[in-house]
Amino acid sequence: MSGEVRSAPPTPPVSSPPLQIWSPAPAPSRASPLRAMVTPIASPVRKAVASVRGYLEEVGHITRLNDPRDAWLPITESRRGNAYYAAFHSLSSGIGFQALVLPAAFVFLGWTWAIVCLTVAFVWQLYTLWLLVKLHEPVAGGTRYSRYMHLATTGFGEKWGKILALLPVMYLSAGNCTALIIVGGSSMKLLFNIACGQVCLARPLTTVEWYLVFVCVAVLLSQLPNLNSIASVSLVGAAAAVAYCTMIWVVSVAKGRVPGVSYDPVKVTSEVDGAIGILNGLGIIAFAFRGHNLVLEIQATMPSTLKHPSHVPMWKGVKVAYVIIAFCLYPVAIGGFWAYGDQIPPNGILSALYKFHSRDVSRLVLGLAALLVIVNCLTTCQIYAMPVFDSMEAGYVHKKNRPCPWWLRAGFRAFFGAVNLLIAVALPFLSELAGLLGGVSLPVTLAYPCFMWVAIMKPARGSAMWCTNWALGSLGMGLSFVLIVGNLWGLVEKGLHVQFFKPADFQ
């Protein structure tokens, strides 16, 4: 009956050890209640707690960690992310100064082919991004691949995963930070010159000193403990990127086309030069899309349960971010090429703005554009450096089996900033190798996700997903190979100007 009350079965008596039957009662002690948990009577309590925890993990209230030490590392220390945070991080990592170079691709490809290639690349990288979001947790409630290298070693094997993915992933993190130091430091110098004017009596800092200023601010900002804690930083960086992209193309279009502009593809004297030009255009478009090496890490900041898997809010955030990215990339590319045509500098629309409109655009607008670039570089540097911070701390955590102390964490981050500053100052010619290194890292975005999907998800041979991923993965590897060969050929033809400790401004 529904109203019947059933009593619990009687508890069996607990007998005392023989030596304590006639002993006097012990005096009350003030020992910690935790000591009671190690008694035989408390064993069922521990089992009950473990059972309840397991049940909550199954029904979806607690996120299960693959390794308890993940809770001590910057990427997985906090799992309170949501779709908004995913949008902030994806937008901050997905758009930056590379987008400003897109009009230069139109010079080599022309209107039609440039727009077609840009659209194909956008759809392609969005598809591989969706694959990574799904591969983060292939089986609901199973292993979560919170780092790109973890997924690569699972899909390709321990040995081949490191051979194929370690260098590209490290380049996309540390290499981007070095590039951000160069762009951000040069923009600081430009902002000072704009604000100070021609009659300034202050002694201007050198380029290296501006790099140092940028690194000091970036290291100070990097003391935020984990990836989830820099969500507001990513929001500021994303807003700055959208603002300066919009400002630059709007001002360029409003000022009209520069005199003598032409939209015909660059005329070349040989077929080899023509092929290299086409490869340069394709490379510029391919390198404009970035952030795939951070997708798994961003998703790792979210809770994931059977009822609420992490891929749902992650994909919502990614879709919002890439709609905004599309509204930035296409106007910059099309508007920039319309305004400057074949006269656009190699470094893109920002350099064209200062070159052609430094006198007919107010200093306020020019200074604001430089300031927004600085803010974006400082904030983007944080999210791209986070995988490196995570790797540095993981070495300590796995060796000592305890969390990294705050002073060591701060030291790791200051050391990373110092190393990037040294590279930016000592090896300024690395910018000439950006195309070559970019070709090496291109499979991280366009090819490896397709192959990892086939290796981990194991779609039926001959199915649509099997054929699509093999085709796109093979095409991505082929494009990477062609870009590497083309850049090597260009270096052989033009030579590599090696100059140590002579950094030049980013113009």
Coordinates of C-alpha atoms in Angstrom, one line a residue:
M1 CA 0.0 0.0 0.0
S2 CA 1.1 3.5 -0.7
G3 CA 0.6 4.7 2.9
E4 CA 2.4 1.7 4.5
V5 CA 5.4 2.6 6.5
R6 CA 8.2 0.0 6.5
S7 CA 10.8 0.1 9.2
A8 CA 14.4 -0.5 8.4
P9 CA 15.8 -3.9 9.3
P10 CA 17.4 -4.0 12.7
T11 CA 21.1 -3.2 12.8
P12 CA 23.2 -6.1 13.9
P13 CA 25.1 -5.5 17.2
V14 CA 28.7 -4.5 16.9
S15 CA 30.9 -6.5 19.3
S16 CA 33.9 -4.9 21.0
P17 CA 37.3 -6.4 20.8
P18 CA 37.9 -8.8 23.8
L19 CA 40.6 -6.6 25.5
Q20 CA 38.2 -3.7 25.6
I21 CA 35.1 -5.4 27.1
W22 CA 35.9 -4.5 30.7
S23 CA 38.0 -1.5 30.1
P24 CA 36.8 1.9 31.4
A25 CA 35.3 4.3 28.9
P26 CA 37.9 6.5 27.2
A27 CA 37.9 10.1 27.8
P28 CA 36.3 12.2 25.0
S29 CA 38.9 13.4 22.5
R30 CA 38.9 16.3 20.1
A31 CA 40.3 14.4 17.2
S32 CA 39.3 15.5 13.7
P33 CA 36.1 14.0 12.4
L34 CA 38.0 12.8 9.4
R35 CA 39.7 10.2 11.6
A36 CA 36.4 8.4 11.9
M37 CA 36.4 7.8 8.2
V38 CA 39.2 5.3 8.5
T39 CA 37.3 3.0 11.0
P40 CA 35.6 -0.2 9.8
I41 CA 32.3 1.2 10.6
A42 CA 32.9 4.1 8.2
S43 CA 33.8 1.9 5.3
P44 CA 30.1 1.6 4.2
V45 CA 30.0 5.4 4.4
R46 CA 32.9 5.8 2.0
K47 CA 31.3 3.3 -0.3
A48 CA 28.0 5.1 -0.2
V49 CA 29.8 8.4 -1.0
A50 CA 31.6 6.8 -3.9
S51 CA 28.3 5.3 -5.2
V52 CA 26.5 8.6 -5.0
R53 CA 29.4 10.3 -6.8
G54 CA 29.4 7.7 -9.5
Y55 CA 25.6 8.0 -9.9
L56 CA 25.9 11.8 -10.2
E57 CA 28.6 11.4 -12.8
E58 CA 26.4 9.1 -14.8
V59 CA 23.2 11.1 -14.6
G60 CA 25.0 14.3 -15.4
H61 CA 25.8 16.5 -12.4
I62 CA 29.5 16.1 -12.0
T63 CA 32.2 16.2 -14.7
R64 CA 34.4 13.2 -14.7
L65 CA 38.1 13.9 -15.0
N66 CA 40.3 11.5 -17.0
D67 CA 43.3 12.3 -14.7
P68 CA 42.8 14.0 -11.3
R69 CA 45.9 16.0 -12.0
D70 CA 44.1 17.8 -14.8
A71 CA 42.5 19.9 -12.1
W72 CA 45.9 21.4 -11.4
L73 CA 46.7 22.5 -15.0
P74 CA 45.7 25.8 -16.5
I75 CA 43.6 24.5 -19.4
T76 CA 41.4 22.1 -17.3
E77 CA 41.7 23.8 -13.9
S78 CA 38.3 25.4 -14.2
R79 CA 35.4 23.7 -16.0
R80 CA 32.8 26.5 -15.6
G81 CA 32.8 27.6 -19.2
N82 CA 29.7 28.1 -21.4
A83 CA 28.6 29.0 -24.9
Y84 CA 29.4 32.7 -24.3
Y85 CA 33.0 32.0 -23.2
A86 CA 33.4 29.7 -26.2
A87 CA 32.3 32.5 -28.5
F88 CA 34.7 34.9 -26.8
H89 CA 37.7 32.6 -27.1
S90 CA 36.9 31.4 -30.6
L91 CA 36.5 34.9 -31.9
S92 CA 39.7 36.2 -30.2
S93 CA 41.7 33.2 -31.5
G94 CA 40.1 33.1 -34.9
I95 CA 40.6 36.7 -36.1
G96 CA 43.6 38.9 -36.0
F97 CA 46.2 40.8 -38.0
Q98 CA 46.4 37.9 -40.5
A99 CA 43.0 39.0 -41.8
L100 CA 44.4 42.4 -42.8
V101 CA 46.6 40.7 -45.4
L102 CA 43.7 39.2 -47.3
P103 CA 43.4 41.9 -49.9
A104 CA 47.0 41.0 -51.0
A105 CA 45.7 37.6 -52.1
F106 CA 43.3 39.3 -54.6
V107 CA 46.3 40.8 -56.3
F108 CA 47.6 37.4 -57.3
L109 CA 44.2 35.6 -57.9
G110 CA 41.9 38.3 -59.2
W111 CA 38.3 39.0 -58.1
T112 CA 36.6 35.8 -59.0
W113 CA 39.1 33.2 -58.0
A114 CA 40.0 35.0 -54.8
I115 CA 36.4 35.1 -53.6
V116 CA 35.8 31.5 -54.6
C117 CA 39.0 30.3 -52.8
L118 CA 38.1 32.4 -49.7
T119 CA 34.6 30.9 -49.6
V120 CA 35.9 27.3 -50.1
A121 CA 38.5 27.8 -47.4
F122 CA 36.0 29.3 -45.0
V123 CA 33.6 26.3 -45.4
W124 CA 36.4 23.8 -45.3
Q125 CA 38.0 25.1 -42.0
L126 CA 34.5 25.4 -40.4
Y127 CA 33.9 21.7 -41.3
T128 CA 37.2 20.6 -39.7
L129 CA 36.4 22.8 -36.7
W130 CA 33.1 20.9 -36.3
L131 CA 35.1 17.6 -36.5
L132 CA 37.3 18.7 -33.6
V133 CA 34.3 19.8 -31.5
K134 CA 32.9 16.3 -32.0
L135 CA 36.2 14.5 -31.4
H136 CA 36.7 16.3 -28.1
E137 CA 34.4 13.6 -26.5
P138 CA 33.8 10.9 -29.1
V139 CA 31.8 8.7 -26.7
A140 CA 29.4 10.4 -24.3
G141 CA 30.8 10.0 -20.8
G142 CA 34.1 8.6 -22.1
T143 CA 37.5 10.1 -22.6
R144 CA 37.8 13.8 -23.2
Y145 CA 40.6 14.9 -25.4
S146 CA 41.3 18.3 -23.9
R147 CA 44.5 19.0 -25.9
Y148 CA 45.3 18.8 -29.6
M149 CA 48.4 16.7 -28.9
H150 CA 46.4 14.2 -26.9
L151 CA 44.0 13.8 -29.8
A152 CA 46.8 13.5 -32.3
T153 CA 48.7 10.8 -30.4
T154 CA 45.4 8.9 -30.0
G155 CA 44.5 9.1 -33.7
F156 CA 48.0 8.6 -35.2
G157 CA 49.8 6.7 -32.4
E158 CA 52.3 8.0 -29.9
K159 CA 55.2 8.2 -32.3
W160 CA 53.6 9.5 -35.4
G161 CA 51.3 11.9 -33.4
K162 CA 54.4 13.7 -32.1
I163 CA 56.2 13.6 -35.5
L164 CA 53.2 15.1 -37.4
A165 CA 51.7 17.4 -34.9
L166 CA 54.2 18.6 -32.2
L167 CA 56.1 21.1 -34.4
P168 CA 53.0 22.6 -36.1
V169 CA 51.1 22.9 -32.8
M170 CA 54.1 24.5 -31.0
Y171 CA 54.6 26.9 -33.9
L172 CA 51.0 27.9 -33.9
S173 CA 51.3 28.8 -30.2
A174 CA 54.8 30.1 -29.7
G175 CA 55.2 31.4 -33.3
N176 CA 52.0 33.4 -33.1
C177 CA 53.1 34.9 -29.8
T178 CA 56.4 36.0 -31.4
A179 CA 54.5 37.5 -34.3
L180 CA 52.2 39.3 -31.9
I181 CA 55.2 40.8 -30.1
I182 CA 56.5 42.2 -33.4
V183 CA 53.1 43.6 -34.5
G184 CA 52.1 44.8 -31.1
G185 CA 55.5 46.4 -30.3
S186 CA 55.6 48.1 -33.8
S187 CA 52.1 49.4 -33.3
M188 CA 53.1 50.9 -29.9
K189 CA 55.9 52.7 -31.6
L190 CA 53.5 53.9 -34.3
L191 CA 50.9 55.1 -31.7
F192 CA 53.6 57.0 -29.9
N193 CA 54.7 58.8 -33.1
I194 CA 51.1 59.6 -34.0
A195 CA 50.3 61.0 -30.6
C196 CA 53.5 62.8 -30.2
G197 CA 53.6 64.4 -33.6
Q198 CA 56.5 66.1 -35.4
V199 CA 57.2 68.6 -32.6
C200 CA 57.6 66.1 -29.8
L201 CA 60.6 66.7 -27.6
A202 CA 60.6 63.3 -25.9
R203 CA 63.2 60.8 -27.0
P204 CA 61.4 58.0 -28.9
L205 CA 62.1 54.4 -27.8
T206 CA 63.8 52.1 -30.2
T207 CA 62.0 49.1 -31.7
V208 CA 63.6 46.7 -29.3
E209 CA 62.5 48.8 -26.3
W210 CA 58.9 48.9 -27.6
Y211 CA 59.1 45.1 -27.9
L212 CA 60.2 45.0 -24.3
V213 CA 57.3 47.2 -23.2
F214 CA 54.8 45.0 -25.0
V215 CA 56.3 41.8 -23.4
C216 CA 56.2 43.3 -19.9
V217 CA 52.5 44.1 -20.2
A218 CA 51.8 40.7 -21.8
V219 CA 53.6 38.9 -19.0
L220 CA 51.7 40.9 -16.3
L221 CA 48.4 40.0 -18.0
S222 CA 49.4 36.4 -18.3
Q223 CA 49.3 35.9 -14.5
L224 CA 45.6 35.1 -14.7
P225 CA 45.6 31.5 -13.5
N226 CA 43.8 29.5 -16.2
L227 CA 42.1 29.5 -19.5
N228 CA 38.6 30.0 -18.1
S229 CA 39.8 33.1 -16.2
I230 CA 40.8 35.0 -19.3
A231 CA 37.3 34.9 -20.9
S232 CA 36.9 38.6 -20.3
V233 CA 40.3 39.2 -21.7
S234 CA 39.3 37.3 -24.9
L235 CA 36.1 39.3 -25.1
V236 CA 38.1 42.6 -25.0
G237 CA 40.5 41.2 -27.7
A238 CA 37.6 40.0 -29.9
A239 CA 35.9 43.4 -29.6
A240 CA 39.1 45.2 -30.5
A241 CA 39.7 42.9 -33.5
V242 CA 36.2 43.5 -34.9
A243 CA 36.5 47.2 -34.2
Y244 CA 39.8 47.8 -36.0
C245 CA 38.8 45.5 -38.9
T246 CA 35.6 47.4 -39.4
M247 CA 37.2 50.8 -38.9
I248 CA 40.0 50.1 -41.4
W249 CA 37.8 48.9 -44.3
V250 CA 35.1 51.6 -43.7
V251 CA 37.7 54.4 -43.8
S252 CA 39.4 52.9 -46.8
V253 CA 36.2 52.6 -48.8
A254 CA 35.0 56.0 -47.7
K255 CA 38.1 57.6 -49.0
G256 CA 37.6 56.0 -52.4
R257 CA 40.0 54.3 -54.8
V258 CA 43.5 55.5 -54.9
P259 CA 44.7 57.0 -58.2
G260 CA 45.9 54.6 -60.8
V261 CA 44.4 51.5 -59.2
S262 CA 44.2 48.4 -61.2
Y263 CA 42.4 45.1 -60.5
D264 CA 44.1 42.9 -63.1
P265 CA 46.2 40.0 -61.7
V266 CA 49.9 40.7 -61.4
K267 CA 51.7 40.3 -64.8
V268 CA 54.6 37.9 -64.5
T269 CA 57.6 37.2 -66.8
S270 CA 57.6 33.4 -66.5
E271 CA 55.2 30.6 -65.7
V272 CA 57.2 29.8 -62.5
D273 CA 56.7 33.3 -61.2
G274 CA 53.0 33.0 -62.0
A275 CA 52.7 29.7 -60.1
I276 CA 54.5 31.2 -57.1
G277 CA 52.1 34.2 -57.1
I278 CA 49.1 31.9 -57.1
L279 CA 50.6 29.8 -54.3
N280 CA 51.2 33.1 -52.4
G281 CA 47.6 34.0 -52.8
L282 CA 46.4 30.6 -51.7
G283 CA 48.7 30.7 -48.7
I284 CA 47.5 34.1 -47.6
I285 CA 43.9 32.9 -47.6
A286 CA 44.8 29.6 -45.8
F287 CA 46.8 31.4 -43.1
A288 CA 44.0 33.8 -42.4
F289 CA 42.1 31.1 -40.7
R290 CA 43.6 30.1 -37.4
G291 CA 42.7 28.9 -33.9
H292 CA 42.1 25.1 -34.6
N293 CA 45.0 24.2 -32.3
L294 CA 42.9 25.8 -29.5
V295 CA 39.5 24.3 -30.1
L296 CA 39.9 21.3 -27.9
E297 CA 41.5 23.4 -25.1
I298 CA 38.6 25.9 -25.2
Q299 CA 36.0 23.1 -25.0
A300 CA 38.0 21.6 -22.1
T301 CA 36.9 24.5 -20.0
M302 CA 33.2 23.4 -20.1
P303 CA 31.5 20.8 -18.0
S304 CA 30.4 17.7 -19.9
T305 CA 27.9 15.1 -18.7
L306 CA 25.6 12.6 -20.3
K307 CA 22.7 15.0 -20.2
H308 CA 24.6 18.1 -21.1
P309 CA 27.6 17.2 -23.4
S310 CA 30.2 19.9 -23.9
H311 CA 29.9 19.9 -27.7
V312 CA 26.4 21.5 -27.6
P313 CA 27.4 24.9 -26.0
M314 CA 30.8 24.8 -27.8
W315 CA 29.3 24.5 -31.2
K316 CA 26.8 27.3 -30.4
G317 CA 29.6 29.6 -29.4
V318 CA 31.7 28.7 -32.5
K319 CA 28.8 29.4 -34.8
V320 CA 28.2 32.8 -33.4
A321 CA 32.0 33.6 -33.5
Y322 CA 32.4 32.5 -37.1
V323 CA 29.4 34.5 -38.3
I324 CA 31.1 37.6 -36.9
I325 CA 34.4 36.5 -38.4
A326 CA 32.8 36.2 -41.8
F327 CA 31.4 39.7 -41.5
C328 CA 34.9 40.9 -40.8
L329 CA 36.9 38.9 -43.3
Y330 CA 34.9 39.5 -46.4
P331 CA 34.5 43.3 -46.1
V332 CA 38.3 43.6 -45.3
A333 CA 39.2 41.5 -48.3
I334 CA 36.8 42.9 -50.8
G335 CA 36.8 46.5 -49.6
G336 CA 40.5 46.6 -49.2
F337 CA 41.1 45.3 -52.8
W338 CA 38.5 47.7 -54.2
A339 CA 40.2 50.7 -52.5
Y340 CA 43.8 49.9 -53.2
G341 CA 43.9 47.3 -55.9
D342 CA 47.3 46.2 -57.1
Q343 CA 48.9 49.0 -55.0
I344 CA 48.2 47.4 -51.7
P345 CA 51.4 46.7 -49.7
P346 CA 52.4 43.1 -48.9
N347 CA 51.5 43.6 -45.2
G348 CA 47.9 44.4 -46.0
I349 CA 45.2 47.0 -45.6
L350 CA 46.5 48.5 -42.4
S351 CA 49.8 49.5 -44.0
A352 CA 47.9 50.8 -47.0
L353 CA 45.8 53.0 -44.7
Y354 CA 48.9 54.7 -43.3
K355 CA 50.6 54.8 -46.6
F356 CA 47.9 56.5 -48.6
H357 CA 45.7 58.3 -46.0
S358 CA 48.1 59.4 -43.3
R359 CA 47.5 63.0 -44.2
D360 CA 43.8 63.1 -45.1
V361 CA 42.6 61.0 -42.1
S362 CA 42.5 62.5 -38.7
R363 CA 45.3 61.5 -36.2
L364 CA 42.5 60.4 -33.8
V365 CA 41.3 57.7 -36.3
L366 CA 44.8 56.5 -37.1
G367 CA 45.8 56.4 -33.4
L368 CA 42.6 54.6 -32.4
A369 CA 43.3 51.9 -35.1
A370 CA 46.8 51.4 -33.7
L371 CA 45.6 51.3 -30.2
L372 CA 43.0 48.6 -31.1
V373 CA 45.7 46.6 -32.8
I374 CA 47.8 46.8 -29.6
V375 CA 44.9 45.7 -27.4
N376 CA 44.1 42.8 -29.7
C377 CA 47.7 41.6 -29.8
L378 CA 48.0 41.7 -26.0
T379 CA 44.8 39.8 -25.4
T380 CA 45.3 37.3 -28.2
C381 CA 48.8 36.5 -26.9
Q382 CA 47.2 35.1 -23.7
I383 CA 45.1 32.5 -25.3
Y384 CA 47.8 31.4 -27.8
A385 CA 50.3 31.1 -24.9
M386 CA 48.0 29.0 -22.7
P387 CA 48.9 25.6 -24.3
V388 CA 52.6 26.4 -23.7
F389 CA 51.9 27.3 -20.1
D390 CA 49.9 24.1 -19.7
S391 CA 52.8 22.0 -21.1
M392 CA 55.4 23.7 -18.8
E393 CA 53.3 23.2 -15.7
A394 CA 52.4 19.6 -16.7
G395 CA 56.0 18.6 -16.5
Y396 CA 56.2 19.8 -12.9
V397 CA 52.8 18.4 -11.9
H398 CA 53.5 14.9 -13.3
K399 CA 56.9 14.8 -11.7
K400 CA 56.1 16.2 -8.3
N401 CA 52.4 15.0 -8.2
R402 CA 51.3 18.3 -6.7
P403 CA 50.0 21.6 -8.0
C404 CA 52.4 24.1 -9.4
P405 CA 53.1 26.9 -6.8
W406 CA 52.2 30.4 -7.7
W407 CA 55.7 31.7 -7.8
L408 CA 56.8 28.9 -10.2
R409 CA 53.8 29.5 -12.4
A410 CA 54.7 33.2 -12.6
G411 CA 58.3 32.3 -13.4
F412 CA 57.3 29.9 -16.2
R413 CA 55.2 32.7 -17.8
A414 CA 57.9 35.3 -17.5
F415 CA 60.4 32.9 -18.9
F416 CA 58.2 32.2 -21.9
G417 CA 57.8 35.9 -22.6
A418 CA 61.5 36.4 -22.4
V419 CA 62.2 33.6 -24.8
N420 CA 59.7 35.0 -27.3
L421 CA 61.2 38.5 -26.9
L422 CA 64.7 37.0 -27.6
I423 CA 63.4 35.3 -30.8
A424 CA 61.7 38.4 -32.0
V425 CA 64.8 40.5 -31.5
A426 CA 67.6 38.0 -32.4
L427 CA 65.9 36.4 -35.4
P428 CA 63.9 39.0 -37.3
F429 CA 64.3 37.2 -40.6
L430 CA 61.9 34.5 -39.3
S431 CA 59.1 36.6 -40.9
E432 CA 60.5 35.6 -44.3
L433 CA 60.1 31.9 -43.2
A434 CA 56.5 32.5 -42.1
G435 CA 55.1 31.0 -45.4
L436 CA 57.3 27.9 -45.1
L437 CA 56.4 27.3 -41.5
G438 CA 52.8 28.1 -42.2
G439 CA 52.7 25.4 -44.9
V440 CA 54.1 23.0 -42.3
S441 CA 51.3 23.9 -39.8
L442 CA 48.5 24.0 -42.4
P443 CA 47.5 20.3 -41.9
V444 CA 46.6 21.1 -38.3
T445 CA 43.7 23.2 -39.7
L446 CA 42.7 21.4 -42.9
A447 CA 44.0 17.8 -42.9
Y448 CA 44.7 16.3 -39.5
P449 CA 41.1 16.6 -38.2
C450 CA 39.8 14.6 -41.1
F451 CA 42.3 11.8 -40.7
M452 CA 41.7 11.7 -36.9
W453 CA 38.0 11.4 -37.4
V454 CA 38.5 8.4 -39.6
A455 CA 41.0 6.8 -37.2
I456 CA 38.9 7.4 -34.0
M457 CA 35.3 7.3 -35.2
K458 CA 35.9 4.5 -37.7
P459 CA 33.2 5.3 -40.3
A460 CA 32.2 2.5 -42.6
R461 CA 34.6 2.2 -45.6
G462 CA 33.1 3.8 -48.6
S463 CA 30.5 5.8 -46.6
A464 CA 30.0 9.5 -47.2
M465 CA 31.9 10.5 -44.1
W466 CA 34.8 8.1 -44.9
C467 CA 35.1 9.4 -48.5
T468 CA 34.7 13.1 -47.5
N469 CA 37.3 13.0 -44.8
W470 CA 39.8 11.0 -46.9
A471 CA 39.4 13.4 -49.8
L472 CA 39.7 16.6 -47.7
G473 CA 42.5 15.3 -45.7
S474 CA 44.5 14.3 -48.8
L475 CA 43.8 17.6 -50.4
G476 CA 44.9 19.5 -47.3
M477 CA 48.2 17.5 -47.2
G478 CA 48.7 18.1 -50.9
L479 CA 48.1 21.9 -50.5
S480 CA 50.5 21.9 -47.6
F481 CA 53.2 20.1 -49.7
V482 CA 52.7 22.5 -52.6
L483 CA 53.0 25.6 -50.3
I484 CA 56.2 24.3 -48.7
V485 CA 57.7 23.6 -52.1
G486 CA 56.6 27.0 -53.5
N487 CA 58.0 28.9 -50.5
L488 CA 61.3 26.9 -50.7
W489 CA 61.5 27.8 -54.4
G490 CA 60.9 31.5 -53.6
L491 CA 63.6 31.5 -51.0
V492 CA 66.0 29.9 -53.5
E493 CA 65.1 32.5 -56.1
K494 CA 65.2 35.6 -53.9
G495 CA 67.5 34.4 -51.2
L496 CA 67.1 34.7 -47.4
H497 CA 68.3 38.0 -45.9
V498 CA 69.8 36.8 -42.6
Q499 CA 70.3 39.6 -40.1
F500 CA 70.7 39.0 -36.4
F501 CA 69.5 41.4 -33.7
K502 CA 68.3 44.0 -36.3
P503 CA 64.5 43.9 -35.9
A504 CA 62.6 46.0 -38.4
D505 CA 59.2 47.7 -37.8
F506 CA 56.1 45.9 -39.0
Q507 CA 54.9 48.2 -41.8

